[in-house]
Amino acid sequence: MAGQLIVFEGIEGAGKTTQLQRAATWLRSQLTVPVLTSREPGGTFLGQQLRSLLLDVRQQDEIEPRAELLLYAADRAQHVEQYLKPNLAQGAIILCDRYTDSTLAYQGYGRQLELGLIEHLNAIASGGLTPNLTFWLDLDPEIGLQRITERGAPNRLEQEALDFHQRVREGYMTLAQNHPQRIIRLDANTAADDLEQEIRTILQTRLSETGYESFSKNFSKNFSKNFSKN
Ligand code: T5A
């Protein structure tokens, strides 16, 4: 079976990385197929260098919006060809921190570059690879930025003004409305344990529907165990 690409999206501090790691750990305990994690920018060696260029606050030059867009596209083109496609072809389930919707939300809605141009560039950079499922962790940017500030030094994009992050959130809202089958909204202002449980339930349903039978069996076993505790 070809693998599955499952993406976690949202504004800064929404809890994507936290939930992605938890979902990966759980899926590995449930499935025999490889469960991999990756991120954009920075999922390849070249991507890690692009990531430092894009996020380092010590950049001497202010990065122009179109230059920024093209750097994210270059990172994606490399990531898709070198990492995502080969591993999906081997049947892996890949959980990816950000993908094409981030470019539409940040460079499209946030920077206000032309959406049609970004869609075209996304198609080129992704080589037509679209996610099977996208979790959108939706959070008020004021809360997200507060979480980031408490954690430590914010990166270049995290330092953008609040109205930029509000536009990004509105972008995600529009994308979710336009792709209701693929993008699932989660209220990220929820305890991490509750979110984790919600994500497990959705993954179980979606992956069972896609034919992951061993998953269903394992899940039933675990479900009975949990159920009998109550
Ligand atoms: N970008 C990216 C673009 O502009 N265009 C693109 O095309 C792409 C691909 C990437 C930047 O690049 C931009 C978007 C970004 O600005 P990044 O460092 O990867 O930079 O940024 P993020 O992906 O936003 O990573 P963050 O770490 O900032 O946010 P996460 O992953 O959403 O949040 P997480 O899990 O690290 O948690 C943040 C803090 O909140 C706490 C955690 O403990 C942590 O301290 N937390 C919670 N607190 C309360 N309740 C919960 N449920 C919590 N969950 C986590």
PDB file of C-alpha atoms and ligand atoms in Angstrom:
ATOM      1  CA  MET A   1       0.000   0.000   0.000  1.00  0.00           C
ATOM      2  CA  ALA A   2       1.263   3.527  -0.729  1.00  0.00           C
ATOM      3  CA  GLY A   3       1.817   5.443   2.491  1.00  0.00           C
ATOM      4  CA  GLN A   4      -0.034   8.315   4.045  1.00  0.00           C
ATOM      5  CA  LEU A   5       1.009  11.933   4.418  1.00  0.00           C
ATOM      6  CA  ILE A   6      -0.522  13.489   7.530  1.00  0.00           C
ATOM      7  CA  VAL A   7       0.211  17.156   8.151  1.00  0.00           C
ATOM      8  CA  PHE A   8      -0.052  19.326  11.271  1.00  0.00           C
ATOM      9  CA  GLU A   9      -0.773  23.000  10.610  1.00  0.00           C
ATOM     10  CA  GLY A  10      -1.491  26.131  12.618  1.00  0.00           C
ATOM     11  CA  ILE A  11      -0.082  29.386  13.893  1.00  0.00           C
ATOM     12  CA  GLU A  12       2.988  29.681  16.112  1.00  0.00           C
ATOM     13  CA  GLY A  13       2.625  27.999  19.479  1.00  0.00           C
ATOM     14  CA  ALA A  14      -0.525  26.088  18.513  1.00  0.00           C
ATOM     15  CA  GLY A  15       1.023  22.829  19.757  1.00  0.00           C
ATOM     16  CA  LYS A  16       1.736  21.137  16.401  1.00  0.00           C
ATOM     17  CA  THR A  17       5.106  19.693  17.345  1.00  0.00           C
ATOM     18  CA  THR A  18       3.801  18.473  20.703  1.00  0.00           C
ATOM     19  CA  GLN A  19       0.847  16.670  19.116  1.00  0.00           C
ATOM     20  CA  LEU A  20       2.806  15.362  16.134  1.00  0.00           C
ATOM     21  CA  GLN A  21       5.347  13.683  18.423  1.00  0.00           C
ATOM     22  CA  ARG A  22       2.638  12.192  20.626  1.00  0.00           C
ATOM     23  CA  ALA A  23       0.710  10.886  17.602  1.00  0.00           C
ATOM     24  CA  ALA A  24       3.892   9.353  16.167  1.00  0.00           C
ATOM     25  CA  THR A  25       4.674   7.533  19.416  1.00  0.00           C
ATOM     26  CA  TRP A  26       1.140   6.189  19.619  1.00  0.00           C
ATOM     27  CA  LEU A  27       0.958   5.135  15.951  1.00  0.00           C
ATOM     28  CA  ARG A  28       4.273   3.282  16.283  1.00  0.00           C
ATOM     29  CA  SER A  29       2.757   1.281  19.125  1.00  0.00           C
ATOM     30  CA  GLN A  30      -0.243   0.406  16.943  1.00  0.00           C
ATOM     31  CA  LEU A  31       1.143  -0.304  13.489  1.00  0.00           C
ATOM     32  CA  THR A  32       3.742  -2.454  11.839  1.00  0.00           C
ATOM     33  CA  VAL A  33       4.407  -0.011   8.961  1.00  0.00           C
ATOM     34  CA  PRO A  34       7.127   2.639   9.482  1.00  0.00           C
ATOM     35  CA  VAL A  35       5.852   5.858  11.062  1.00  0.00           C
ATOM     36  CA  LEU A  36       8.165   8.785  10.257  1.00  0.00           C
ATOM     37  CA  THR A  37       8.188  12.428  11.269  1.00  0.00           C
ATOM     38  CA  SER A  38       9.432  15.436   9.338  1.00  0.00           C
ATOM     39  CA  ARG A  39       8.993  19.180   9.113  1.00  0.00           C
ATOM     40  CA  GLU A  40       9.063  22.164   6.791  1.00  0.00           C
ATOM     41  CA  PRO A  41      11.226  24.048   6.538  1.00  0.00           C
ATOM     42  CA  GLY A  42      14.140  21.766   7.383  1.00  0.00           C
ATOM     43  CA  GLY A  43      13.263  18.167   6.485  1.00  0.00           C
ATOM     44  CA  THR A  44      16.477  17.609   4.482  1.00  0.00           C
ATOM     45  CA  PHE A  45      20.127  18.654   4.785  1.00  0.00           C
ATOM     46  CA  LEU A  46      19.604  21.475   2.277  1.00  0.00           C
ATOM     47  CA  GLY A  47      16.340  22.302   4.037  1.00  0.00           C
ATOM     48  CA  GLN A  48      18.114  22.756   7.367  1.00  0.00           C
ATOM     49  CA  GLN A  49      20.314  25.416   5.798  1.00  0.00           C
ATOM     50  CA  LEU A  50      17.304  27.118   4.225  1.00  0.00           C
ATOM     51  CA  ARG A  51      15.574  26.965   7.606  1.00  0.00           C
ATOM     52  CA  SER A  52      18.426  28.889   9.265  1.00  0.00           C
ATOM     53  CA  LEU A  53      18.306  31.497   6.494  1.00  0.00           C
ATOM     54  CA  LEU A  54      14.548  31.852   6.876  1.00  0.00           C
ATOM     55  CA  LEU A  55      14.187  31.888  10.655  1.00  0.00           C
ATOM     56  CA  ASP A  56      17.401  33.344  12.045  1.00  0.00           C
ATOM     57  CA  VAL A  57      16.657  36.743  13.595  1.00  0.00           C
ATOM     58  CA  ARG A  58      20.268  37.832  12.972  1.00  0.00           C
ATOM     59  CA  GLN A  59      19.728  38.092   9.189  1.00  0.00           C
ATOM     60  CA  GLN A  60      21.419  41.301   8.041  1.00  0.00           C
ATOM     61  CA  ASP A  61      19.074  41.772   5.090  1.00  0.00           C
ATOM     62  CA  GLU A  62      15.355  42.045   5.494  1.00  0.00           C
ATOM     63  CA  ILE A  63      14.084  39.110   3.406  1.00  0.00           C
ATOM     64  CA  GLU A  64      11.756  40.265   0.647  1.00  0.00           C
ATOM     65  CA  PRO A  65       8.349  38.491   0.619  1.00  0.00           C
ATOM     66  CA  ARG A  66       8.934  36.962  -2.846  1.00  0.00           C
ATOM     67  CA  ALA A  67      12.419  35.802  -1.851  1.00  0.00           C
ATOM     68  CA  GLU A  68      10.910  34.262   1.289  1.00  0.00           C
ATOM     69  CA  LEU A  69       8.248  32.502  -0.799  1.00  0.00           C
ATOM     70  CA  LEU A  70      10.844  31.023  -3.134  1.00  0.00           C
ATOM     71  CA  LEU A  71      13.042  29.818  -0.261  1.00  0.00           C
ATOM     72  CA  TYR A  72      10.091  27.926   1.260  1.00  0.00           C
ATOM     73  CA  ALA A  73       9.331  26.491  -2.192  1.00  0.00           C
ATOM     74  CA  ALA A  74      12.950  25.357  -2.624  1.00  0.00           C
ATOM     75  CA  ASP A  75      12.841  23.660   0.772  1.00  0.00           C
ATOM     76  CA  ARG A  76       9.626  21.860  -0.227  1.00  0.00           C
ATOM     77  CA  ALA A  77      10.843  20.732  -3.646  1.00  0.00           C
ATOM     78  CA  GLN A  78      13.902  19.123  -2.027  1.00  0.00           C
ATOM     79  CA  HIS A  79      11.879  17.597   0.809  1.00  0.00           C
ATOM     80  CA  VAL A  80       9.236  16.088  -1.485  1.00  0.00           C
ATOM     81  CA  GLU A  81      11.712  14.481  -3.876  1.00  0.00           C
ATOM     82  CA  GLN A  82      14.367  13.365  -1.397  1.00  0.00           C
ATOM     83  CA  TYR A  83      12.284  12.358   1.585  1.00  0.00           C
ATOM     84  CA  LEU A  84       8.497  12.356   1.265  1.00  0.00           C
ATOM     85  CA  LYS A  85       7.927  10.601  -2.068  1.00  0.00           C
ATOM     86  CA  PRO A  86      10.506   7.798  -1.597  1.00  0.00           C
ATOM     87  CA  ASN A  87       9.250   6.977   1.905  1.00  0.00           C
ATOM     88  CA  LEU A  88       5.586   7.128   0.908  1.00  0.00           C
ATOM     89  CA  ALA A  89       6.368   4.793  -1.984  1.00  0.00           C
ATOM     90  CA  GLN A  90       7.729   2.320   0.606  1.00  0.00           C
ATOM     91  CA  GLY A  91       4.424   2.494   2.498  1.00  0.00           C
ATOM     92  CA  ALA A  92       5.474   4.774   5.368  1.00  0.00           C
ATOM     93  CA  ILE A  93       3.068   6.951   7.283  1.00  0.00           C
ATOM     94  CA  ILE A  94       4.696  10.376   7.508  1.00  0.00           C
ATOM     95  CA  LEU A  95       3.619  12.964  10.037  1.00  0.00           C
ATOM     96  CA  CYS A  96       4.824  16.340   8.795  1.00  0.00           C
ATOM     97  CA  ASP A  97       5.011  19.600  10.746  1.00  0.00           C
ATOM     98  CA  ARG A  98       3.699  22.115   8.144  1.00  0.00           C
ATOM     99  CA  TYR A  99       3.360  21.760   4.355  1.00  0.00           C
ATOM    100  CA  THR A 100       1.699  23.634   1.459  1.00  0.00           C
ATOM    101  CA  ASP A 101      -1.088  25.208   3.549  1.00  0.00           C
ATOM    102  CA  SER A 102       1.571  27.055   5.579  1.00  0.00           C
ATOM    103  CA  THR A 103       2.718  28.834   2.420  1.00  0.00           C
ATOM    104  CA  LEU A 104      -0.831  29.862   1.531  1.00  0.00           C
ATOM    105  CA  ALA A 105      -1.527  30.983   5.113  1.00  0.00           C
ATOM    106  CA  TYR A 106       1.773  32.823   5.777  1.00  0.00           C
ATOM    107  CA  GLN A 107       2.953  34.101   2.391  1.00  0.00           C
ATOM    108  CA  GLY A 108      -0.575  34.375   0.931  1.00  0.00           C
ATOM    109  CA  TYR A 109      -2.766  35.665   3.748  1.00  0.00           C
ATOM    110  CA  GLY A 110       0.016  36.897   6.064  1.00  0.00           C
ATOM    111  CA  ARG A 111       2.306  38.620   3.534  1.00  0.00           C
ATOM    112  CA  GLN A 112      -0.565  39.194   1.096  1.00  0.00           C
ATOM    113  CA  LEU A 113       1.190  37.792  -1.960  1.00  0.00           C
ATOM    114  CA  GLU A 114      -1.092  36.658  -4.768  1.00  0.00           C
ATOM    115  CA  LEU A 115      -2.841  33.389  -3.853  1.00  0.00           C
ATOM    116  CA  GLY A 116      -2.995  32.103  -7.443  1.00  0.00           C
ATOM    117  CA  LEU A 117       0.766  32.493  -7.768  1.00  0.00           C
ATOM    118  CA  ILE A 118       1.323  30.591  -4.508  1.00  0.00           C
ATOM    119  CA  GLU A 119      -1.009  27.774  -5.549  1.00  0.00           C
ATOM    120  CA  HIS A 120       0.949  27.449  -8.789  1.00  0.00           C
ATOM    121  CA  LEU A 121       4.262  27.453  -6.943  1.00  0.00           C
ATOM    122  CA  ASN A 122       2.951  24.933  -4.387  1.00  0.00           C
ATOM    123  CA  ALA A 123       1.992  22.623  -7.263  1.00  0.00           C
ATOM    124  CA  ILE A 124       5.499  22.904  -8.745  1.00  0.00           C
ATOM    125  CA  ALA A 125       7.311  22.464  -5.420  1.00  0.00           C
ATOM    126  CA  SER A 126       5.149  19.570  -4.207  1.00  0.00           C
ATOM    127  CA  GLY A 127       5.234  17.761  -7.556  1.00  0.00           C
ATOM    128  CA  GLY A 128       1.481  17.256  -7.048  1.00  0.00           C
ATOM    129  CA  LEU A 129       1.867  15.501  -3.680  1.00  0.00           C
ATOM    130  CA  THR A 130      -1.088  16.466  -1.475  1.00  0.00           C
ATOM    131  CA  PRO A 131      -1.668  15.417   2.153  1.00  0.00           C
ATOM    132  CA  ASN A 132      -4.108  12.599   2.890  1.00  0.00           C
ATOM    133  CA  LEU A 133      -5.148  14.380   6.064  1.00  0.00           C
ATOM    134  CA  THR A 134      -4.361  17.716   7.698  1.00  0.00           C
ATOM    135  CA  PHE A 135      -4.885  18.611  11.339  1.00  0.00           C
ATOM    136  CA  TRP A 136      -5.347  22.350  11.778  1.00  0.00           C
ATOM    137  CA  LEU A 137      -4.677  23.292  15.394  1.00  0.00           C
ATOM    138  CA  ASP A 138      -6.642  26.488  15.664  1.00  0.00           C
ATOM    139  CA  LEU A 139      -5.613  28.978  18.335  1.00  0.00           C
ATOM    140  CA  ASP A 140      -6.033  32.682  19.081  1.00  0.00           C
ATOM    141  CA  PRO A 141      -2.647  34.209  18.054  1.00  0.00           C
ATOM    142  CA  GLU A 142      -2.423  36.119  21.331  1.00  0.00           C
ATOM    143  CA  ILE A 143      -2.378  32.816  23.204  1.00  0.00           C
ATOM    144  CA  GLY A 144       0.047  31.218  20.718  1.00  0.00           C
ATOM    145  CA  LEU A 145       2.503  34.118  20.937  1.00  0.00           C
ATOM    146  CA  GLN A 146       2.241  34.105  24.723  1.00  0.00           C
ATOM    147  CA  ARG A 147       3.238  30.409  24.735  1.00  0.00           C
ATOM    148  CA  ILE A 148       6.214  31.182  22.462  1.00  0.00           C
ATOM    149  CA  THR A 149       7.338  34.106  24.627  1.00  0.00           C
ATOM    150  CA  GLU A 150       7.233  31.928  27.736  1.00  0.00           C
ATOM    151  CA  ARG A 151       9.297  29.277  25.949  1.00  0.00           C
ATOM    152  CA  GLY A 152      12.184  31.616  24.949  1.00  0.00           C
ATOM    153  CA  ALA A 153      13.646  33.716  22.107  1.00  0.00           C
ATOM    154  CA  PRO A 154      11.118  34.042  19.231  1.00  0.00           C
ATOM    155  CA  ASN A 155      12.314  33.414  15.638  1.00  0.00           C
ATOM    156  CA  ARG A 156      12.053  35.860  12.703  1.00  0.00           C
ATOM    157  CA  LEU A 157       8.433  35.053  11.827  1.00  0.00           C
ATOM    158  CA  GLU A 158       7.324  34.813  15.436  1.00  0.00           C
ATOM    159  CA  GLN A 159       8.453  38.431  15.808  1.00  0.00           C
ATOM    160  CA  GLU A 160       5.876  39.633  13.251  1.00  0.00           C
ATOM    161  CA  ALA A 161       3.084  41.884  14.555  1.00  0.00           C
ATOM    162  CA  LEU A 162      -0.150  40.432  15.911  1.00  0.00           C
ATOM    163  CA  ASP A 163      -2.215  41.456  12.866  1.00  0.00           C
ATOM    164  CA  PHE A 164       0.102  39.345  10.648  1.00  0.00           C
ATOM    165  CA  HIS A 165      -0.651  36.270  12.789  1.00  0.00           C
ATOM    166  CA  GLN A 166      -4.354  37.102  12.770  1.00  0.00           C
ATOM    167  CA  ARG A 167      -4.343  37.157   8.960  1.00  0.00           C
ATOM    168  CA  VAL A 168      -2.510  33.816   8.960  1.00  0.00           C
ATOM    169  CA  ARG A 169      -5.195  32.337  11.212  1.00  0.00           C
ATOM    170  CA  GLU A 170      -7.938  33.688   8.941  1.00  0.00           C
ATOM    171  CA  GLY A 171      -6.095  32.096   6.026  1.00  0.00           C
ATOM    172  CA  TYR A 172      -6.244  28.708   7.719  1.00  0.00           C
ATOM    173  CA  MET A 173      -9.944  29.261   8.375  1.00  0.00           C
ATOM    174  CA  THR A 174     -10.602  29.831   4.671  1.00  0.00           C
ATOM    175  CA  LEU A 175      -8.476  26.844   3.667  1.00  0.00           C
ATOM    176  CA  ALA A 176     -10.396  24.600   6.077  1.00  0.00           C
ATOM    177  CA  GLN A 177     -13.693  25.815   4.626  1.00  0.00           C
ATOM    178  CA  ASN A 178     -12.439  25.109   1.103  1.00  0.00           C
ATOM    179  CA  HIS A 179     -11.127  21.607   1.929  1.00  0.00           C
ATOM    180  CA  PRO A 180     -13.517  20.177   4.524  1.00  0.00           C
ATOM    181  CA  GLN A 181     -12.645  16.534   3.720  1.00  0.00           C
ATOM    182  CA  ARG A 182      -8.899  16.978   4.103  1.00  0.00           C
ATOM    183  CA  ILE A 183      -8.516  19.641   6.804  1.00  0.00           C
ATOM    184  CA  ILE A 184      -9.819  18.920  10.290  1.00  0.00           C
ATOM    185  CA  ARG A 185     -10.038  21.822  12.722  1.00  0.00           C
ATOM    186  CA  LEU A 186      -9.080  21.165  16.326  1.00  0.00           C
ATOM    187  CA  ASP A 187      -9.488  23.642  19.165  1.00  0.00           C
ATOM    188  CA  ALA A 188      -5.858  24.062  20.237  1.00  0.00           C
ATOM    189  CA  ASN A 189      -6.844  25.967  23.371  1.00  0.00           C
ATOM    190  CA  THR A 190      -7.502  22.603  24.973  1.00  0.00           C
ATOM    191  CA  ALA A 191      -5.354  20.564  27.347  1.00  0.00           C
ATOM    192  CA  ALA A 192      -2.636  18.697  25.427  1.00  0.00           C
ATOM    193  CA  ASP A 193      -3.847  15.297  26.735  1.00  0.00           C
ATOM    194  CA  ASP A 194      -7.404  15.907  25.478  1.00  0.00           C
ATOM    195  CA  LEU A 195      -6.131  17.022  22.083  1.00  0.00           C
ATOM    196  CA  GLU A 196      -3.961  13.930  21.874  1.00  0.00           C
ATOM    197  CA  GLN A 197      -6.980  11.722  22.506  1.00  0.00           C
ATOM    198  CA  GLU A 198      -9.044  13.555  19.890  1.00  0.00           C
ATOM    199  CA  ILE A 199      -6.272  13.119  17.315  1.00  0.00           C
ATOM    200  CA  ARG A 200      -5.967   9.397  18.111  1.00  0.00           C
ATOM    201  CA  THR A 201      -9.686   8.904  17.524  1.00  0.00           C
ATOM    202  CA  ILE A 202      -9.573  10.676  14.155  1.00  0.00           C
ATOM    203  CA  LEU A 203      -6.448   8.794  13.070  1.00  0.00           C
ATOM    204  CA  GLN A 204      -7.973   5.475  14.013  1.00  0.00           C
ATOM    205  CA  THR A 205     -11.109   6.205  11.967  1.00  0.00           C
ATOM    206  CA  ARG A 206      -9.289   7.567   8.925  1.00  0.00           C
ATOM    207  CA  LEU A 207      -6.585   4.900   8.813  1.00  0.00           C
ATOM    208  CA  SER A 208      -9.078   2.068   9.309  1.00  0.00           C
ATOM    209  CA  GLU A 209     -11.107   3.451   6.402  1.00  0.00           C
ATOM    210  CA  THR A 210      -7.933   3.475   4.304  1.00  0.00           C
ATOM    211  CA  GLY A 211      -7.395  -0.241   4.941  1.00  0.00           C
ATOM    212  CA  TYR A 212      -4.975  -0.410   7.864  1.00  0.00           C
ATOM    213  CA  GLU A 213      -6.484  -3.643   9.178  1.00  0.00           C
ATOM    214  CA  SER A 214      -3.819  -4.541  11.689  1.00  0.00           C
ATOM    215  CA  PHE A 215      -4.375  -1.083  13.102  1.00  0.00           C
ATOM    216  CA  SER A 216      -8.073  -1.824  13.638  1.00  0.00           C
ATOM    217  CA  LYS A 217      -7.315  -5.081  15.454  1.00  0.00           C
ATOM    218  CA  ASN A 218      -4.721  -3.508  17.706  1.00  0.00           C
ATOM    219  CA  PHE A 219      -6.961  -0.598  18.344  1.00  0.00           C
ATOM    220  CA  SER A 220      -9.896  -2.848  19.328  1.00  0.00           C
ATOM    221  CA  LYS A 221      -7.605  -4.661  21.737  1.00  0.00           C
ATOM    222  CA  ASN A 222      -6.437  -1.420  23.340  1.00  0.00           C
ATOM    223  CA  PHE A 223      -9.908  -0.011  23.346  1.00  0.00           C
ATOM    224  CA  SER A 224     -11.276  -3.025  25.312  1.00  0.00           C
ATOM    225  CA  LYS A 225      -8.420  -2.686  27.799  1.00  0.00           C
ATOM    226  CA  ASN A 226      -9.154   0.986  28.402  1.00  0.00           C
ATOM    227  CA  PHE A 227     -12.874   0.404  28.490  1.00  0.00           C
ATOM    228  CA  SER A 228     -12.615  -2.307  31.165  1.00  0.00           C
ATOM    229  CA  LYS A 229     -10.741   0.137  33.441  1.00  0.00           C
ATOM    230  CA  ASN A 230     -13.834   2.363  33.718  1.00  0.00           C
TER     231      ASN A 230
HETATM  232  N1  T5A B   1       6.473  29.056   7.360  1.00  0.00           N
HETATM  233  C1  T5A B   1       6.596  27.714   7.171  1.00  0.00           C
HETATM  234  C2  T5A B   1       6.056  29.900   6.333  1.00  0.00           C
HETATM  235  O1  T5A B   1       5.968  31.117   6.504  1.00  0.00           O
HETATM  236  N2  T5A B   1       5.760  29.343   5.121  1.00  0.00           N
HETATM  237  C3  T5A B   1       5.891  28.000   4.862  1.00  0.00           C
HETATM  238  O2  T5A B   1       5.635  27.557   3.735  1.00  0.00           O
HETATM  239  C4  T5A B   1       6.323  27.148   5.934  1.00  0.00           C
HETATM  240  C5  T5A B   1       6.478  25.673   5.707  1.00  0.00           C
HETATM  241  C6  T5A B   1       8.499  27.682  10.941  1.00  0.00           C
HETATM  242  C7  T5A B   1       8.105  29.064  10.490  1.00  0.00           C
HETATM  243  O3  T5A B   1       8.061  29.108   9.077  1.00  0.00           O
HETATM  244  C8  T5A B   1       6.826  29.639   8.665  1.00  0.00           C
HETATM  245  C9  T5A B   1       5.862  29.332   9.766  1.00  0.00           C
HETATM  246  C10 T5A B   1       6.735  29.451  10.999  1.00  0.00           C
HETATM  247  O4  T5A B   1       6.765  30.805  11.378  1.00  0.00           O
HETATM  248  P1  T5A B   1       8.858  26.721  13.312  1.00  0.00           P
HETATM  249  O5  T5A B   1       9.880  26.937  14.372  1.00  0.00           O
HETATM  250  O6  T5A B   1       8.835  25.382  12.666  1.00  0.00           O
HETATM  251  O7  T5A B   1       9.001  27.811  12.220  1.00  0.00           O
HETATM  252  O8  T5A B   1       7.507  27.211  13.923  1.00  0.00           O
HETATM  253  P2  T5A B   1       6.271  26.432  14.373  1.00  0.00           P
HETATM  254  O9  T5A B   1       5.993  25.328  13.419  1.00  0.00           O
HETATM  255  O10 T5A B   1       5.161  27.405  14.564  1.00  0.00           O
HETATM  256  O11 T5A B   1       6.719  25.803  15.764  1.00  0.00           O
HETATM  257  P3  T5A B   1       6.395  26.275  17.199  1.00  0.00           P
HETATM  258  O12 T5A B   1       7.237  25.431  18.089  1.00  0.00           O
HETATM  259  O13 T5A B   1       6.523  27.730  17.315  1.00  0.00           O
HETATM  260  O14 T5A B   1       4.871  25.922  17.432  1.00  0.00           O
HETATM  261  P4  T5A B   1       4.130  24.544  17.608  1.00  0.00           P
HETATM  262  O15 T5A B   1       4.924  23.419  17.065  1.00  0.00           O
HETATM  263  O16 T5A B   1       2.759  24.714  17.111  1.00  0.00           O
HETATM  264  O17 T5A B   1       4.016  24.416  19.194  1.00  0.00           O
HETATM  265  P5  T5A B   1       4.775  23.443  20.238  1.00  0.00           P
HETATM  266  O18 T5A B   1       4.178  22.127  20.227  1.00  0.00           O
HETATM  267  O19 T5A B   1       6.241  23.588  20.021  1.00  0.00           O
HETATM  268  O20 T5A B   1       4.342  24.179  21.576  1.00  0.00           O
HETATM  269  C11 T5A B   1       4.694  25.527  21.825  1.00  0.00           C
HETATM  270  C12 T5A B   1       4.627  25.760  23.358  1.00  0.00           C
HETATM  271  O21 T5A B   1       3.281  25.610  23.799  1.00  0.00           O
HETATM  272  C13 T5A B   1       3.166  24.553  24.767  1.00  0.00           C
HETATM  273  C14 T5A B   1       4.440  23.709  24.592  1.00  0.00           C
HETATM  274  O22 T5A B   1       4.787  23.089  25.790  1.00  0.00           O
HETATM  275  C15 T5A B   1       5.460  24.743  24.149  1.00  0.00           C
HETATM  276  O23 T5A B   1       6.018  25.412  25.250  1.00  0.00           O
HETATM  277  N3  T5A B   1       1.951  23.813  24.465  1.00  0.00           N
HETATM  278  C16 T5A B   1       0.781  23.968  25.123  1.00  0.00           C
HETATM  279  N4  T5A B   1       0.429  24.776  26.147  1.00  0.00           N
HETATM  280  C17 T5A B   1      -0.861  24.698  26.576  1.00  0.00           C
HETATM  281  N5  T5A B   1      -1.809  23.853  26.030  1.00  0.00           N
HETATM  282  C18 T5A B   1      -1.486  23.032  25.021  1.00  0.00           C
HETATM  283  N6  T5A B   1      -2.407  22.227  24.487  1.00  0.00           N
HETATM  284  C19 T5A B   1      -0.131  23.077  24.520  1.00  0.00           C
HETATM  285  N7  T5A B   1       0.498  22.423  23.520  1.00  0.00           N
HETATM  286  C20 T5A B   1       1.766  22.882  23.491  1.00  0.00           C
END
